[in-house]
């Protein structure tokens, strides 16, 4: 016997039963489970990056449980339920994929010999998304080309999306050279703000502003280089962690305590570790 999505919905309703449910689940709200949702999404990404597919199945289940939880809250509040979420999603995807569902129905199919090219698909996708943003902004709020980019995204991911959206409408550098120039300009401005703060003639907010500008330009640089900045930083984090742990192993073998070592001694081991990495890569 295999359980179904209906069984999962029943289980969720039982967990939220005010009389016989789980005390922890009955205390939760939309706001309180958001951190768990974000954590589960990152754990899915981590399992994929590690190629751990048995674990990925488990993590995807945990992420699905988050959706079921929100659906139960929505049903209790009279906003929506799981079926309404699915219905809305299917309708949206049918609308966004006329190159697959030409009549906007699941039964409609595109003639394989007359499939639209990639340029048409991209233009159609952007046009439909723009129409959706306009519909969402049909109230008193002014419509912006930046609408729909979630504020809750990690700052680096949101910066890239903001830049890509602006670039799509012509607000972008024509080539990469000015981005490098801007990078050096922002470094100089950060140094100036730091010196001013250290001397008491400036404040920390200015330093934070300038550092934010520098990071924003770094994201722009990554975009021009077609490098995912989040992935690049993850690789550097992994590299730093690996080298730091290697230093710890060297010191442990020699019976030395890192806290007692000078920076020069630690850096010497760091450089040695890097040398071993280069030899491994060349070998």
Coordinates of C-alpha atoms in Angstrom, one line a residue:
X1 CA 0.0 0.0 0.0
X2 CA 1.3 3.5 -0.9
X3 CA -0.1 6.6 0.7
X4 CA -1.4 9.4 -1.6
X5 CA -1.6 13.2 -1.5
X6 CA -5.1 12.8 -0.1
X7 CA -3.7 10.8 2.8
X8 CA -1.1 13.6 3.4
X9 CA -3.9 16.2 3.4
X10 CA -5.8 14.1 6.0
X11 CA -2.7 13.7 8.1
X12 CA -2.2 17.5 8.1
X13 CA -5.7 18.2 9.1
X14 CA -5.3 15.7 12.0
X15 CA -2.1 17.4 13.1
X16 CA -3.9 20.7 13.2
X17 CA -7.0 19.4 15.1
X18 CA -7.5 21.8 18.0
X19 CA -8.6 18.9 20.4
X20 CA -6.6 15.9 19.3
X21 CA -3.8 17.3 17.2
X22 CA -0.1 17.9 17.8
X23 CA 0.4 20.8 20.2
X24 CA 3.4 22.1 18.2
X25 CA 1.5 22.0 14.9
X26 CA -1.6 23.7 16.3
X27 CA 0.5 26.6 17.6
X28 CA 2.0 27.4 14.2
X29 CA 1.0 30.2 11.8
X30 CA 2.1 31.4 8.4
X31 CA 4.8 33.5 9.9
X32 CA 6.2 30.9 12.3
X33 CA 6.7 28.2 9.7
X34 CA 8.4 30.5 7.1
X35 CA 11.9 29.8 8.5
X36 CA 11.3 26.1 8.3
X37 CA 10.2 26.4 4.7
X38 CA 13.4 28.3 3.8
X39 CA 15.5 25.8 5.6
X40 CA 13.9 22.8 3.8
X41 CA 14.4 24.5 0.4
X42 CA 18.1 24.9 1.2
X43 CA 18.3 21.3 2.3
X44 CA 16.8 20.2 -1.0
X45 CA 19.5 22.2 -2.8
X46 CA 22.2 20.8 -0.7
X47 CA 21.1 17.2 -1.4
X48 CA 21.1 18.0 -5.2
X49 CA 24.6 19.5 -5.0
X50 CA 25.9 16.5 -3.2
X51 CA 24.2 14.1 -5.7
X52 CA 22.6 12.4 -2.7
X53 CA 19.4 11.2 -4.3
X54 CA 18.1 8.9 -1.6
X55 CA 18.4 11.9 0.8
X56 CA 16.8 14.1 -1.9
X57 CA 13.6 12.1 -1.8
X58 CA 13.4 12.7 2.0
X59 CA 14.1 16.4 1.6
X60 CA 11.6 16.9 -1.1
X61 CA 9.0 15.2 1.1
X62 CA 9.8 17.7 3.9
X63 CA 9.5 20.6 1.4
X64 CA 6.1 19.2 0.2
X65 CA 5.0 19.1 3.8
X66 CA 5.5 22.8 4.0
X67 CA 3.2 23.4 1.1
X68 CA 0.6 21.1 2.7
X69 CA 1.0 23.0 6.0
X70 CA 0.3 26.4 4.3
X71 CA -2.7 24.8 2.4
X72 CA -4.2 23.6 5.7
X73 CA -3.8 27.1 7.3
X74 CA -5.4 28.6 4.2
X75 CA -8.3 26.2 4.4
X76 CA -8.9 26.9 8.1
X77 CA -8.8 30.7 7.4
X78 CA -11.1 30.4 4.3
X79 CA -8.5 31.8 1.9
X80 CA -7.6 28.7 -0.2
X81 CA -7.0 24.9 0.1
X82 CA -4.5 22.5 -1.5
X83 CA -6.9 21.9 -4.5
X84 CA -7.2 25.6 -5.1
X85 CA -3.3 25.9 -5.1
X86 CA -3.0 23.1 -7.6
X87 CA -5.8 24.5 -9.8
X88 CA -4.2 27.9 -9.9
X89 CA -0.8 26.5 -10.6
X90 CA -2.0 24.4 -13.5
X91 CA -3.9 27.3 -15.1
X92 CA -0.9 29.5 -14.7
X93 CA 1.5 27.0 -16.4
X94 CA -1.0 26.4 -19.2
X95 CA -1.1 30.1 -19.8
X96 CA 2.6 30.5 -19.7
X97 CA 3.4 27.7 -22.1
X98 CA 1.4 28.3 -25.4
X99 CA 4.4 26.7 -27.2
X100 CA 3.3 23.4 -25.5
X101 CA -0.4 23.9 -24.9
X102 CA -1.5 26.2 -27.8
X103 CA -5.2 26.3 -26.8
X104 CA -4.5 26.6 -23.1
X105 CA -5.7 23.2 -22.2
X106 CA -4.0 20.0 -21.1
X107 CA -5.4 18.2 -24.2
X108 CA -4.0 20.6 -26.8
X109 CA -0.7 19.9 -28.4
X110 CA 1.7 21.7 -30.7
X111 CA 2.5 20.3 -34.1
X112 CA 6.1 19.0 -33.8
X113 CA 6.8 20.3 -37.3
X114 CA 5.7 23.9 -36.5
X115 CA 7.2 24.4 -33.0
X116 CA 8.0 28.0 -32.2
X117 CA 11.7 28.8 -32.0
X118 CA 13.5 29.8 -28.8
X119 CA 13.3 33.6 -29.5
X120 CA 9.5 33.4 -29.9
X121 CA 9.2 31.3 -26.7
X122 CA 11.3 33.8 -24.7
X123 CA 9.4 36.8 -26.0
X124 CA 6.1 35.1 -25.3
X125 CA 7.2 34.2 -21.8
X126 CA 8.2 37.7 -21.0
X127 CA 5.0 39.2 -22.5
X128 CA 2.8 36.8 -20.5
X129 CA 4.7 37.5 -17.2
X130 CA 4.4 41.3 -17.9
X131 CA 0.6 40.8 -18.3
X132 CA 0.4 38.9 -15.1
X133 CA 2.3 41.6 -13.2
X134 CA 0.0 44.3 -14.7
X135 CA -3.0 42.2 -13.5
X136 CA -1.6 42.0 -10.0
X137 CA -1.0 45.7 -10.0
X138 CA -4.5 46.5 -11.2
X139 CA -5.4 48.1 -7.8
X140 CA -4.1 51.5 -6.7
X141 CA -0.5 50.6 -6.7
X142 CA 1.7 51.8 -9.5
X143 CA 3.0 49.1 -11.8
X144 CA 6.7 48.7 -12.0
X145 CA 8.9 46.5 -14.3
X146 CA 10.5 45.3 -11.1
X147 CA 7.2 43.9 -9.6
X148 CA 7.1 40.3 -8.8
X149 CA 10.7 40.0 -7.5
X150 CA 10.2 38.6 -4.0
X151 CA 11.7 40.8 -1.2
X152 CA 12.3 37.7 0.9
X153 CA 14.9 36.3 -1.5
X154 CA 18.5 36.2 -0.3
X155 CA 20.0 39.5 -1.0
X156 CA 22.4 38.2 -3.6
X157 CA 19.8 36.3 -5.5
X158 CA 17.5 39.3 -5.4
X159 CA 20.2 41.6 -6.7
X160 CA 20.8 39.4 -9.7
X161 CA 17.1 39.2 -10.5
X162 CA 16.7 43.0 -10.2
X163 CA 19.7 43.5 -12.5
X164 CA 18.4 41.0 -15.1
X165 CA 14.9 42.6 -15.1
X166 CA 16.4 46.1 -15.5
X167 CA 18.7 44.9 -18.2
X168 CA 15.8 43.4 -20.1
X169 CA 14.5 46.9 -20.5
X170 CA 17.7 48.5 -21.6
X171 CA 19.1 49.7 -18.2
X172 CA 22.4 48.0 -18.3
X173 CA 26.1 48.5 -19.3
X174 CA 26.8 47.7 -22.9
X175 CA 29.8 45.6 -22.1
X176 CA 31.9 44.3 -19.2
X177 CA 34.7 46.9 -19.2
X178 CA 32.6 49.6 -17.4
X179 CA 31.6 47.1 -14.8
X180 CA 35.3 46.6 -13.8
X181 CA 35.7 50.4 -13.7
X182 CA 32.6 50.7 -11.4
X183 CA 34.1 47.9 -9.2
X184 CA 37.3 50.0 -8.6
X185 CA 35.2 53.1 -8.1
X186 CA 33.1 51.4 -5.4
X187 CA 36.2 50.0 -3.7
X188 CA 37.7 53.6 -3.5
X189 CA 34.4 54.9 -2.1
X190 CA 34.3 52.1 0.5
X191 CA 37.8 52.9 1.6
X192 CA 36.9 56.6 1.9
X193 CA 33.8 55.8 4.0
X194 CA 35.7 53.5 6.2
X195 CA 38.5 56.0 6.9
X196 CA 35.8 58.7 7.7
X197 CA 34.1 56.3 10.1
X198 CA 37.3 55.4 11.8
X199 CA 38.3 59.0 12.2
X200 CA 34.9 59.9 13.7
X201 CA 34.0 62.1 10.7
X202 CA 31.6 59.5 9.2
X203 CA 29.2 56.8 10.4
X204 CA 28.8 53.1 10.0
X205 CA 25.6 53.5 7.9
X206 CA 27.8 55.0 5.1
X207 CA 30.2 52.1 5.3
X208 CA 27.3 49.6 5.0
X209 CA 25.9 51.6 2.1
X210 CA 29.2 51.5 0.2
X211 CA 29.8 47.9 1.0
X212 CA 26.4 47.1 -0.4
X213 CA 27.2 49.0 -3.5
X214 CA 30.4 47.0 -3.9
X215 CA 28.6 43.7 -3.5
X216 CA 25.9 44.8 -6.0
X217 CA 28.6 45.6 -8.6
X218 CA 30.2 42.1 -7.9
X219 CA 26.8 40.6 -8.7
X220 CA 26.7 42.6 -11.9
X221 CA 30.2 41.4 -12.8
X222 CA 29.1 37.8 -12.2
X223 CA 26.1 38.3 -14.5
X224 CA 28.3 39.6 -17.3
X225 CA 30.6 36.7 -16.9
X226 CA 27.6 34.3 -16.9
X227 CA 28.7 33.0 -13.4
X228 CA 26.1 32.3 -10.7
X229 CA 27.4 34.5 -7.8
X230 CA 25.7 32.4 -5.2
X231 CA 27.3 29.3 -6.5
X232 CA 30.7 31.0 -6.8
X233 CA 30.5 32.1 -3.2
X234 CA 29.5 28.6 -2.2
X235 CA 32.6 27.2 -3.9
X236 CA 34.8 29.7 -2.1
X237 CA 33.1 28.8 1.2
X238 CA 33.8 25.1 0.6
X239 CA 37.4 25.9 -0.4
X240 CA 37.9 28.0 2.8
X241 CA 36.4 25.3 5.0
X242 CA 38.4 22.6 3.4
X243 CA 41.7 24.5 3.9
X244 CA 40.9 25.6 7.4
X245 CA 40.1 22.0 8.4
X246 CA 43.4 20.9 6.8
X247 CA 45.2 23.4 9.0
X248 CA 43.5 21.9 12.0
X249 CA 44.6 18.4 11.0
X250 CA 48.2 19.5 10.5
X251 CA 48.3 21.1 13.9
X252 CA 46.6 18.2 15.6
X253 CA 49.1 15.8 14.1
X254 CA 51.9 17.9 15.5
X255 CA 50.3 18.4 18.9
X256 CA 49.9 22.1 18.5
X257 CA 47.0 24.3 19.4
X258 CA 45.7 26.8 16.8
X259 CA 44.9 29.4 19.4
X260 CA 48.6 29.5 20.4
X261 CA 49.9 29.9 16.9
X262 CA 50.9 33.2 15.2
X263 CA 49.1 34.3 12.1
X264 CA 52.4 33.9 10.2
X265 CA 52.6 30.2 11.3
X266 CA 49.0 29.6 10.3
X267 CA 49.4 31.3 7.0
X268 CA 52.5 29.1 6.2
X269 CA 50.4 26.0 6.7
X270 CA 47.6 27.6 4.6
X271 CA 50.0 28.2 1.7
X272 CA 51.3 24.6 2.0
X273 CA 47.8 23.3 1.8
X274 CA 47.2 25.4 -1.3
X275 CA 50.4 23.9 -2.8
X276 CA 49.1 20.4 -2.2
X277 CA 45.8 21.3 -3.9
X278 CA 47.6 22.7 -7.0
X279 CA 49.7 19.5 -7.2
X280 CA 46.5 17.4 -7.0
X281 CA 44.9 19.4 -9.7
X282 CA 47.9 19.2 -12.0
X283 CA 48.3 15.5 -11.3

